[in-house]
Amino acid sequence: MSIKPPKKFFEPLAIGAPQPYREIPVALERMIHFFPPHVEKMRAKLPDMIAQVDVILGNLEDAIPADAKEAARQGFIEAARANTFGATGLWTRVNCLNSPWFLDDVTEIVAAVGDKLDVIMLPKVEGPWDIHFLDQLLAQLEARHGVKKPIMIHAILETALGVANVEGIASASPRMHGMSLGPADLAASRGMKTTRVGGGHPFYGVLEDTRPDQAVRTLYQQDLWHYTVAKMVDACQSNGIKAFYGPFGDFADDAACEAQFRNAFLLGCVGAWSLHPKQIEIAKTVFSPNVDEVLFAKKILEAMPDGTGAVMIDGKMQDDATWKQAKVMVDLARRVAARDPRLAEAYGL
Ligand code: GLV
Ligand code: MG
């Protein structure tokens, strides 16, 4: 037998480690806000940040200079100890598995603040074997340090091999929380010809046909990330985990950031990364469902109390499938309403 039997999935991987989750805990995660933990000025802003964001993440990997890796790890531990997080998730992005820092990142952080840490973001995941390794290591560390709830794993989808194995990664362990698209590393790994961190490219498009009555032909720009985001969403949703768009690097182009986030939201993603404070508001706007759409979805649910049959609302056909769409929207609106009194009132929830 080469496949793990279903019941084995829910046995702890180490004696004394907590029972794996059967479902990931319900949480609103519209943005994962990155901070550099070695920078004292940033750590000082944390109490303010924690109140504003859904998830706060201490970044130890790319963008942290090699000579600041230990300081970032210690800064994260200090920040985790010094703050209370309430409903805001506490995550860290550790260095990748073959780096000189990964082992100390995981062992020192779980030992020091394992009970406060919700999720470890693991970069450059290539296949289920990477998840199995961290899964077993975390179980050992949880057992050793008496951690009470499982620390979840969030994979970054940012290598060509990872995309080829995305379903295996999504189903590798009950510890899987979700996945983020990493467009910068993925572009490099695939040999894509871009130098951007996410977003579109003016040359990636479809040129309209020639027409006798029209001299100028328009190039319609296409979304470079559509295929990967859609593939990631299917892998995640079919395994009961969450998909996220990752970073958007052009801090001067908020409109393009919003458009990229919105494409991801419409395709099924639940959130994105914020690397600049102004992207927090963009993510809140995009990943909180639109008020008119929520009001319409509520009408559908009210018109079909048991979720079956067919009715017309405002000239549009509704049936069991649109009821399910409406439920996705209203369930999300309820989670948003619980954190945002202004939207709770607008949604009437
Ligand atoms: C994120 O880590 C990326 O590589 O885009
Ligand atoms: Mg990356």
mmCIF file of C-alpha atoms and ligand atoms in Angstrom:
data_model
loop_
_atom_site.group_PDB
_atom_site.id
_atom_site.type_symbol
_atom_site.label_atom_id
_atom_site.label_comp_id
_atom_site.label_asym_id
_atom_site.label_seq_id
_atom_site.Cartn_x
_atom_site.Cartn_y
_atom_site.Cartn_z
ATOM 1 C CA MET A 1 0.000 0.000 0.000
ATOM 2 C CA SER A 2 1.538 3.331 -0.969
ATOM 3 C CA ILE A 3 -1.245 5.604 0.255
ATOM 4 C CA LYS A 4 -1.743 6.430 3.918
ATOM 5 C CA PRO A 5 -5.059 4.953 5.141
ATOM 6 C CA PRO A 6 -7.659 7.675 5.930
ATOM 7 C CA LYS A 7 -7.763 7.048 9.701
ATOM 8 C CA LYS A 8 -3.987 7.500 9.970
ATOM 9 C CA PHE A 9 -4.296 11.096 8.855
ATOM 10 C CA PHE A 10 -5.890 12.080 12.134
ATOM 11 C CA GLU A 11 -3.403 10.388 14.460
ATOM 12 C CA PRO A 12 -0.799 12.768 15.910
ATOM 13 C CA LEU A 13 2.619 12.152 14.285
ATOM 14 C CA ALA A 14 4.366 12.207 17.670
ATOM 15 C CA ILE A 15 3.332 10.906 21.090
ATOM 16 C CA GLY A 16 2.049 13.902 23.022
ATOM 17 C CA ALA A 17 1.453 16.142 19.986
ATOM 18 C CA PRO A 18 -2.045 17.654 19.727
ATOM 19 C CA GLN A 19 -4.773 15.921 17.717
ATOM 20 C CA PRO A 20 -4.717 17.153 14.067
ATOM 21 C CA TYR A 21 -7.604 19.380 13.019
ATOM 22 C CA ARG A 22 -10.389 17.780 10.984
ATOM 23 C CA GLU A 23 -11.329 21.178 9.602
ATOM 24 C CA ILE A 24 -9.270 24.343 9.616
ATOM 25 C CA PRO A 25 -10.574 26.770 12.257
ATOM 26 C CA VAL A 26 -12.933 29.441 10.899
ATOM 27 C CA ALA A 27 -11.075 32.746 10.535
ATOM 28 C CA LEU A 28 -11.321 35.912 8.503
ATOM 29 C CA GLU A 29 -8.052 36.264 6.587
ATOM 30 C CA ARG A 30 -8.508 39.017 3.997
ATOM 31 C CA MET A 31 -4.894 40.118 4.228
ATOM 32 C CA ILE A 32 -1.687 38.579 5.522
ATOM 33 C CA HIS A 33 0.314 41.616 6.572
ATOM 34 C CA PHE A 34 4.103 41.187 6.399
ATOM 35 C CA PHE A 35 6.496 42.879 8.824
ATOM 36 C CA PRO A 36 10.315 42.644 9.083
ATOM 37 C CA PRO A 37 10.839 41.498 12.695
ATOM 38 C CA HIS A 38 14.468 42.652 13.000
ATOM 39 C CA VAL A 39 13.442 46.316 12.603
ATOM 40 C CA GLU A 40 12.674 47.739 16.022
ATOM 41 C CA LYS A 41 10.618 50.617 14.618
ATOM 42 C CA MET A 42 8.316 48.060 12.954
ATOM 43 C CA ARG A 43 7.989 46.006 16.123
ATOM 44 C CA ALA A 44 6.972 49.179 17.973
ATOM 45 C CA LYS A 45 4.085 49.679 15.528
ATOM 46 C CA LEU A 46 2.734 46.174 16.054
ATOM 47 C CA PRO A 47 -0.009 46.862 18.624
ATOM 48 C CA ASP A 48 -1.519 49.339 16.148
ATOM 49 C CA MET A 49 -1.097 46.980 13.201
ATOM 50 C CA ILE A 50 -2.607 44.011 15.034
ATOM 51 C CA ALA A 51 -5.788 46.017 15.564
ATOM 52 C CA GLN A 52 -6.055 46.787 11.842
ATOM 53 C CA VAL A 53 -5.260 43.504 10.117
ATOM 54 C CA ASP A 54 -6.688 39.987 9.976
ATOM 55 C CA VAL A 55 -3.290 38.240 9.976
ATOM 56 C CA ILE A 56 0.124 39.587 11.007
ATOM 57 C CA LEU A 57 3.158 37.706 9.661
ATOM 58 C CA GLY A 58 6.785 38.013 10.745
ATOM 59 C CA ASN A 59 8.860 37.534 7.611
ATOM 60 C CA LEU A 60 12.144 35.653 7.994
ATOM 61 C CA GLU A 61 12.733 34.718 4.330
ATOM 62 C CA ASP A 62 13.295 36.787 1.166
ATOM 63 C CA ALA A 63 13.673 40.555 1.737
ATOM 64 C CA ILE A 64 15.447 39.877 5.050
ATOM 65 C CA PRO A 65 19.212 40.299 4.489
ATOM 66 C CA ALA A 66 21.391 37.234 5.188
ATOM 67 C CA ASP A 67 23.161 39.032 8.041
ATOM 68 C CA ALA A 68 19.831 39.881 9.726
ATOM 69 C CA LYS A 69 18.297 36.371 9.687
ATOM 70 C CA GLU A 70 19.032 35.617 13.358
ATOM 71 C CA ALA A 71 17.933 39.097 14.431
ATOM 72 C CA ALA A 72 14.663 38.647 12.516
ATOM 73 C CA ARG A 73 14.019 35.295 14.219
ATOM 74 C CA GLN A 74 14.724 36.758 17.676
ATOM 75 C CA GLY A 75 12.679 39.858 16.844
ATOM 76 C CA PHE A 76 9.733 37.678 15.901
ATOM 77 C CA ILE A 77 9.950 35.740 19.173
ATOM 78 C CA GLU A 78 10.136 38.988 21.127
ATOM 79 C CA ALA A 79 7.152 40.429 19.244
ATOM 80 C CA ALA A 80 5.088 37.258 19.716
ATOM 81 C CA ARG A 81 5.767 37.373 23.470
ATOM 82 C CA ALA A 82 5.169 41.086 23.869
ATOM 83 C CA ASN A 83 1.781 41.339 22.162
ATOM 84 C CA THR A 84 -1.710 39.924 22.496
ATOM 85 C CA PHE A 85 -3.317 39.048 19.204
ATOM 86 C CA GLY A 86 -7.033 38.481 19.920
ATOM 87 C CA ALA A 87 -8.806 37.503 16.699
ATOM 88 C CA THR A 88 -5.773 38.466 14.587
ATOM 89 C CA GLY A 89 -3.778 35.479 13.326
ATOM 90 C CA LEU A 90 -0.066 35.228 14.161
ATOM 91 C CA TRP A 91 2.008 33.701 11.361
ATOM 92 C CA THR A 92 5.656 33.532 10.374
ATOM 93 C CA ARG A 93 7.286 32.898 6.998
ATOM 94 C CA VAL A 94 10.353 30.736 7.694
ATOM 95 C CA ASN A 95 13.299 30.285 5.383
ATOM 96 C CA CYS A 96 13.074 27.477 2.833
ATOM 97 C CA LEU A 97 13.840 23.853 3.617
ATOM 98 C CA ASN A 98 17.330 23.708 2.114
ATOM 99 C CA SER A 99 18.519 26.991 3.638
ATOM 100 C CA PRO A 100 20.961 27.248 6.559
ATOM 101 C CA TRP A 101 18.262 28.983 8.658
ATOM 102 C CA PHE A 102 15.183 26.774 8.356
ATOM 103 C CA LEU A 103 15.943 24.348 11.183
ATOM 104 C CA ASP A 104 16.673 27.040 13.784
ATOM 105 C CA ASP A 105 13.700 29.119 12.568
ATOM 106 C CA VAL A 106 11.288 26.288 13.304
ATOM 107 C CA THR A 107 12.878 24.781 16.403
ATOM 108 C CA GLU A 108 13.510 28.083 18.196
ATOM 109 C CA ILE A 109 10.156 29.634 17.365
ATOM 110 C CA VAL A 110 8.065 26.609 18.342
ATOM 111 C CA ALA A 111 10.069 26.222 21.560
ATOM 112 C CA ALA A 112 9.599 29.868 22.498
ATOM 113 C CA VAL A 113 6.116 30.793 21.263
ATOM 114 C CA GLY A 114 4.566 27.604 19.821
ATOM 115 C CA ASP A 115 1.333 28.178 21.720
ATOM 116 C CA LYS A 116 0.823 31.620 20.206
ATOM 117 C CA LEU A 117 1.723 30.709 16.624
ATOM 118 C CA ASP A 118 -1.188 29.866 14.315
ATOM 119 C CA VAL A 119 0.496 29.186 10.981
ATOM 120 C CA ILE A 120 3.958 28.615 9.488
ATOM 121 C CA MET A 121 4.238 29.798 5.898
ATOM 122 C CA LEU A 122 6.657 27.520 4.049
ATOM 123 C CA PRO A 123 8.235 28.953 0.894
ATOM 124 C CA LYS A 124 9.278 27.180 -2.317
ATOM 125 C CA VAL A 125 7.238 24.026 -1.672
ATOM 126 C CA GLU A 126 7.800 21.567 -4.530
ATOM 127 C CA GLY A 127 5.747 18.532 -3.590
ATOM 128 C CA PRO A 128 3.962 16.695 -0.765
ATOM 129 C CA TRP A 129 7.319 15.438 0.549
ATOM 130 C CA ASP A 130 8.170 18.946 1.721
ATOM 131 C CA ILE A 131 4.945 19.128 3.726
ATOM 132 C CA HIS A 132 5.467 15.633 5.196
ATOM 133 C CA PHE A 133 8.868 16.670 6.520
ATOM 134 C CA LEU A 134 7.615 19.831 8.243
ATOM 135 C CA ASP A 135 4.512 17.972 9.464
ATOM 136 C CA GLN A 136 6.604 15.369 11.299
ATOM 137 C CA LEU A 137 9.077 17.929 12.635
ATOM 138 C CA LEU A 138 6.266 20.102 14.005
ATOM 139 C CA ALA A 139 4.646 17.119 15.723
ATOM 140 C CA GLN A 140 7.960 16.320 17.453
ATOM 141 C CA LEU A 141 8.390 19.911 18.554
ATOM 142 C CA GLU A 142 4.780 20.307 19.678
ATOM 143 C CA ALA A 143 5.156 17.175 21.817
ATOM 144 C CA ARG A 144 8.461 18.317 23.309
ATOM 145 C CA HIS A 145 7.199 21.788 24.192
ATOM 146 C CA GLY A 146 3.654 20.873 25.225
ATOM 147 C CA VAL A 147 2.004 22.902 22.462
ATOM 148 C CA LYS A 148 -1.768 22.561 22.865
ATOM 149 C CA LYS A 149 -3.132 23.205 19.358
ATOM 150 C CA PRO A 150 -1.653 22.130 16.032
ATOM 151 C CA ILE A 151 0.463 24.709 14.199
ATOM 152 C CA MET A 152 -0.826 24.838 10.632
ATOM 153 C CA ILE A 153 1.216 24.928 7.406
ATOM 154 C CA HIS A 154 0.621 27.399 4.588
ATOM 155 C CA ALA A 155 2.582 26.641 1.388
ATOM 156 C CA ILE A 156 3.780 29.216 -1.123
ATOM 157 C CA LEU A 157 3.145 28.059 -4.673
ATOM 158 C CA GLU A 158 6.176 29.525 -6.372
ATOM 159 C CA THR A 159 8.044 26.871 -8.335
ATOM 160 C CA ALA A 160 7.130 25.143 -11.584
ATOM 161 C CA LEU A 161 7.412 21.776 -9.831
ATOM 162 C CA GLY A 162 5.136 22.994 -7.043
ATOM 163 C CA VAL A 163 2.476 23.963 -9.577
ATOM 164 C CA ALA A 164 2.813 20.535 -11.234
ATOM 165 C CA ASN A 165 2.256 18.945 -7.783
ATOM 166 C CA VAL A 166 -0.285 21.397 -6.407
ATOM 167 C CA GLU A 167 -2.953 18.782 -5.644
ATOM 168 C CA GLY A 168 -0.482 16.570 -3.791
ATOM 169 C CA ILE A 169 0.627 19.556 -1.728
ATOM 170 C CA ALA A 170 -2.951 20.571 -0.882
ATOM 171 C CA SER A 171 -3.815 17.038 0.295
ATOM 172 C CA ALA A 172 -0.491 16.217 2.001
ATOM 173 C CA SER A 173 -1.628 16.648 5.616
ATOM 174 C CA PRO A 174 -4.514 17.764 7.857
ATOM 175 C CA ARG A 175 -2.044 20.429 8.989
ATOM 176 C CA MET A 176 -2.469 22.226 5.637
ATOM 177 C CA HIS A 177 -4.130 25.618 6.089
ATOM 178 C CA GLY A 178 -3.871 26.882 2.520
ATOM 179 C CA MET A 179 -1.630 28.220 -0.181
ATOM 180 C CA SER A 180 -0.491 31.547 -1.625
ATOM 181 C CA LEU A 181 0.616 32.298 -5.152
ATOM 182 C CA GLY A 182 4.230 33.558 -5.186
ATOM 183 C CA PRO A 183 4.406 35.282 -8.568
ATOM 184 C CA ALA A 184 8.001 36.543 -8.279
ATOM 185 C CA ASP A 185 9.735 33.242 -7.548
ATOM 186 C CA LEU A 186 7.309 31.411 -9.807
ATOM 187 C CA ALA A 187 8.125 33.674 -12.744
ATOM 188 C CA ALA A 188 11.841 32.975 -12.246
ATOM 189 C CA SER A 189 11.333 29.229 -11.797
ATOM 190 C CA ARG A 190 9.231 28.983 -14.940
ATOM 191 C CA GLY A 191 11.491 31.143 -17.066
ATOM 192 C CA MET A 192 8.749 33.725 -17.548
ATOM 193 C CA LYS A 193 10.109 36.936 -19.057
ATOM 194 C CA THR A 194 9.010 39.474 -16.443
ATOM 195 C CA THR A 195 10.743 41.464 -13.715
ATOM 196 C CA ARG A 196 7.571 42.326 -11.776
ATOM 197 C CA VAL A 197 6.125 41.037 -8.499
ATOM 198 C CA GLY A 198 2.654 39.994 -9.643
ATOM 199 C CA GLY A 199 0.252 41.943 -11.791
ATOM 200 C CA GLY A 200 -0.111 42.153 -15.545
ATOM 201 C CA HIS A 201 2.323 42.717 -18.376
ATOM 202 C CA PRO A 202 1.599 45.070 -21.270
ATOM 203 C CA PHE A 203 2.873 42.594 -23.878
ATOM 204 C CA TYR A 204 0.816 39.619 -22.696
ATOM 205 C CA GLY A 205 -2.362 39.952 -24.697
ATOM 206 C CA VAL A 206 -4.464 39.013 -27.672
ATOM 207 C CA LEU A 207 -4.395 41.206 -30.760
ATOM 208 C CA GLU A 208 -7.819 41.698 -32.271
ATOM 209 C CA ASP A 209 -8.374 40.548 -35.857
ATOM 210 C CA THR A 210 -7.882 42.860 -38.816
ATOM 211 C CA ARG A 211 -11.093 44.498 -40.052
ATOM 212 C CA PRO A 212 -11.479 46.325 -43.347
ATOM 213 C CA ASP A 213 -13.156 49.291 -41.613
ATOM 214 C CA GLN A 214 -10.557 49.712 -38.892
ATOM 215 C CA ALA A 215 -6.899 50.652 -39.286
ATOM 216 C CA VAL A 216 -5.833 50.332 -35.632
ATOM 217 C CA ARG A 217 -5.890 46.927 -33.945
ATOM 218 C CA THR A 218 -6.173 46.754 -30.158
ATOM 219 C CA LEU A 219 -4.043 44.432 -28.006
ATOM 220 C CA TYR A 220 -6.265 43.229 -25.147
ATOM 221 C CA GLN A 221 -4.116 42.616 -22.116
ATOM 222 C CA GLN A 222 -4.657 39.211 -20.434
ATOM 223 C CA ASP A 223 -4.049 38.065 -16.851
ATOM 224 C CA LEU A 224 -0.690 36.246 -16.629
ATOM 225 C CA TRP A 225 -1.768 34.543 -13.403
ATOM 226 C CA HIS A 226 -5.202 33.279 -14.353
ATOM 227 C CA TYR A 227 -4.186 29.680 -15.039
ATOM 228 C CA THR A 228 -2.167 29.277 -11.853
ATOM 229 C CA VAL A 229 -4.680 30.967 -9.556
ATOM 230 C CA ALA A 230 -7.528 28.851 -10.967
ATOM 231 C CA LYS A 231 -5.495 25.653 -10.613
ATOM 232 C CA MET A 232 -4.527 26.580 -7.043
ATOM 233 C CA VAL A 233 -8.144 27.393 -6.093
ATOM 234 C CA ASP A 234 -9.355 23.995 -7.375
ATOM 235 C CA ALA A 235 -6.602 22.165 -5.482
ATOM 236 C CA CYS A 236 -7.369 24.088 -2.283
ATOM 237 C CA GLN A 237 -11.159 24.054 -2.350
ATOM 238 C CA SER A 238 -11.307 20.351 -3.213
ATOM 239 C CA ASN A 239 -9.217 19.693 -0.085
ATOM 240 C CA GLY A 240 -11.030 22.033 2.303
ATOM 241 C CA ILE A 241 -8.172 24.544 2.520
ATOM 242 C CA LYS A 242 -7.860 28.207 1.476
ATOM 243 C CA ALA A 243 -6.288 29.891 -1.559
ATOM 244 C CA PHE A 244 -4.638 33.339 -1.436
ATOM 245 C CA TYR A 245 -3.152 35.679 -3.971
ATOM 246 C CA GLY A 246 0.376 36.627 -2.770
ATOM 247 C CA PRO A 247 2.367 39.864 -3.150
ATOM 248 C CA PHE A 248 1.821 42.848 -5.424
ATOM 249 C CA GLY A 249 5.104 44.709 -5.705
ATOM 250 C CA ASP A 250 4.257 48.011 -7.409
ATOM 251 C CA PHE A 251 3.338 50.194 -4.414
ATOM 252 C CA ALA A 252 2.787 53.165 -6.751
ATOM 253 C CA ASP A 253 -0.027 51.460 -8.671
ATOM 254 C CA ASP A 254 -2.913 50.898 -6.257
ATOM 255 C CA ALA A 255 -5.445 50.500 -9.072
ATOM 256 C CA ALA A 256 -3.488 47.594 -10.581
ATOM 257 C CA CYS A 257 -3.082 46.031 -7.136
ATOM 258 C CA GLU A 258 -6.826 46.260 -6.576
ATOM 259 C CA ALA A 259 -7.554 44.738 -10.011
ATOM 260 C CA GLN A 260 -5.182 41.821 -9.371
ATOM 261 C CA PHE A 261 -6.626 41.182 -5.892
ATOM 262 C CA ARG A 262 -10.159 41.362 -7.290
ATOM 263 C CA ASN A 263 -9.477 38.801 -10.028
ATOM 264 C CA ALA A 264 -8.191 36.457 -7.340
ATOM 265 C CA PHE A 265 -11.238 37.111 -5.114
ATOM 266 C CA LEU A 266 -13.678 36.469 -7.971
ATOM 267 C CA LEU A 267 -11.873 33.224 -8.822
ATOM 268 C CA GLY A 268 -12.163 31.919 -5.242
ATOM 269 C CA CYS A 269 -9.236 33.302 -3.223
ATOM 270 C CA VAL A 270 -10.028 34.537 0.289
ATOM 271 C CA GLY A 271 -7.187 37.035 0.746
ATOM 272 C CA ALA A 272 -3.826 38.401 -0.377
ATOM 273 C CA TRP A 273 -0.586 39.639 1.139
ATOM 274 C CA SER A 274 -0.131 43.253 2.169
ATOM 275 C CA LEU A 275 3.486 44.393 1.965
ATOM 276 C CA HIS A 276 2.715 48.096 2.368
ATOM 277 C CA PRO A 277 0.228 49.553 4.876
ATOM 278 C CA LYS A 278 -1.905 51.011 2.077
ATOM 279 C CA GLN A 279 -2.483 47.509 0.683
ATOM 280 C CA ILE A 280 -4.335 46.656 3.924
ATOM 281 C CA GLU A 281 -7.228 48.914 2.908
ATOM 282 C CA ILE A 282 -7.148 47.614 -0.675
ATOM 283 C CA ALA A 283 -7.447 44.053 0.609
ATOM 284 C CA LYS A 284 -10.273 45.018 2.986
ATOM 285 C CA THR A 285 -12.186 46.605 0.126
ATOM 286 C CA VAL A 286 -11.659 43.722 -2.269
ATOM 287 C CA PHE A 287 -11.998 40.693 0.029
ATOM 288 C CA SER A 288 -15.077 41.932 1.894
ATOM 289 C CA PRO A 289 -18.017 41.084 -0.329
ATOM 290 C CA ASN A 290 -19.760 43.924 -2.127
ATOM 291 C CA VAL A 291 -22.758 45.301 -0.181
ATOM 292 C CA ASP A 292 -25.231 45.130 -3.101
ATOM 293 C CA GLU A 293 -24.174 41.569 -3.878
ATOM 294 C CA VAL A 294 -24.651 40.543 -0.243
ATOM 295 C CA LEU A 295 -28.106 42.150 -0.127
ATOM 296 C CA PHE A 296 -29.052 40.294 -3.318
ATOM 297 C CA ALA A 297 -27.622 37.020 -1.955
ATOM 298 C CA LYS A 298 -29.719 37.480 1.201
ATOM 299 C CA LYS A 299 -32.822 37.840 -0.976
ATOM 300 C CA ILE A 300 -32.010 34.506 -2.653
ATOM 301 C CA LEU A 301 -31.591 32.734 0.701
ATOM 302 C CA GLU A 302 -34.852 34.234 1.990
ATOM 303 C CA ALA A 303 -36.757 33.278 -1.175
ATOM 304 C CA MET A 304 -35.611 29.643 -1.000
ATOM 305 C CA PRO A 305 -35.627 28.715 2.710
ATOM 306 C CA ASP A 306 -34.715 25.051 2.146
ATOM 307 C CA GLY A 307 -32.300 25.750 -0.699
ATOM 308 C CA THR A 308 -34.256 23.899 -3.397
ATOM 309 C CA GLY A 309 -36.545 24.721 -6.301
ATOM 310 C CA ALA A 310 -36.549 27.631 -8.733
ATOM 311 C CA VAL A 311 -37.659 31.255 -8.259
ATOM 312 C CA MET A 312 -37.262 34.520 -10.170
ATOM 313 C CA ILE A 313 -35.735 37.529 -8.377
ATOM 314 C CA ASP A 314 -35.416 40.853 -10.224
ATOM 315 C CA GLY A 315 -35.810 38.961 -13.508
ATOM 316 C CA LYS A 316 -32.986 36.520 -12.731
ATOM 317 C CA MET A 317 -33.426 32.757 -12.423
ATOM 318 C CA GLN A 318 -32.431 31.248 -9.060
ATOM 319 C CA ASP A 319 -32.123 27.577 -8.203
ATOM 320 C CA ASP A 320 -30.230 25.232 -5.870
ATOM 321 C CA ALA A 321 -26.886 26.243 -7.418
ATOM 322 C CA THR A 322 -27.407 29.996 -7.091
ATOM 323 C CA TRP A 323 -28.597 29.357 -3.497
ATOM 324 C CA LYS A 324 -25.182 27.780 -2.828
ATOM 325 C CA GLN A 325 -23.420 30.770 -4.409
ATOM 326 C CA ALA A 326 -25.512 33.095 -2.255
ATOM 327 C CA LYS A 327 -24.593 31.082 0.842
ATOM 328 C CA VAL A 328 -20.840 31.436 0.098
ATOM 329 C CA MET A 329 -21.351 35.203 -0.102
ATOM 330 C CA VAL A 330 -23.511 35.543 3.040
ATOM 331 C CA ASP A 331 -21.287 33.228 5.132
ATOM 332 C CA LEU A 332 -18.285 35.411 4.251
ATOM 333 C CA ALA A 333 -20.281 38.580 4.935
ATOM 334 C CA ARG A 334 -21.093 37.257 8.428
ATOM 335 C CA ARG A 335 -17.388 36.711 9.179
ATOM 336 C CA VAL A 336 -16.612 40.226 7.940
ATOM 337 C CA ALA A 337 -19.542 41.677 9.923
ATOM 338 C CA ALA A 338 -18.184 40.132 13.127
ATOM 339 C CA ARG A 339 -15.008 42.270 12.738
ATOM 340 C CA ASP A 340 -16.358 45.364 11.023
ATOM 341 C CA PRO A 341 -19.374 47.129 12.583
ATOM 342 C CA ARG A 342 -19.688 49.526 9.612
ATOM 343 C CA LEU A 343 -20.059 46.657 7.141
ATOM 344 C CA ALA A 344 -22.264 44.712 9.564
ATOM 345 C CA GLU A 345 -24.750 47.581 9.363
ATOM 346 C CA ALA A 346 -24.478 47.894 5.567
ATOM 347 C CA TYR A 347 -25.017 44.139 5.123
ATOM 348 C CA GLY A 348 -27.884 44.176 7.644
ATOM 349 C CA LEU A 349 -26.200 41.302 9.523
HETATM 350 C C1 GLV B 1 6.667 35.496 -3.036
HETATM 351 O O1 GLV B 1 7.316 34.952 -2.195
HETATM 352 C C2 GLV B 1 7.017 35.508 -4.424
HETATM 353 O O2 GLV B 1 8.066 34.934 -4.746
HETATM 354 O O3 GLV B 1 6.256 36.101 -5.210
HETATM 355 MG MG MG B 2 9.038 33.995 -3.047
#
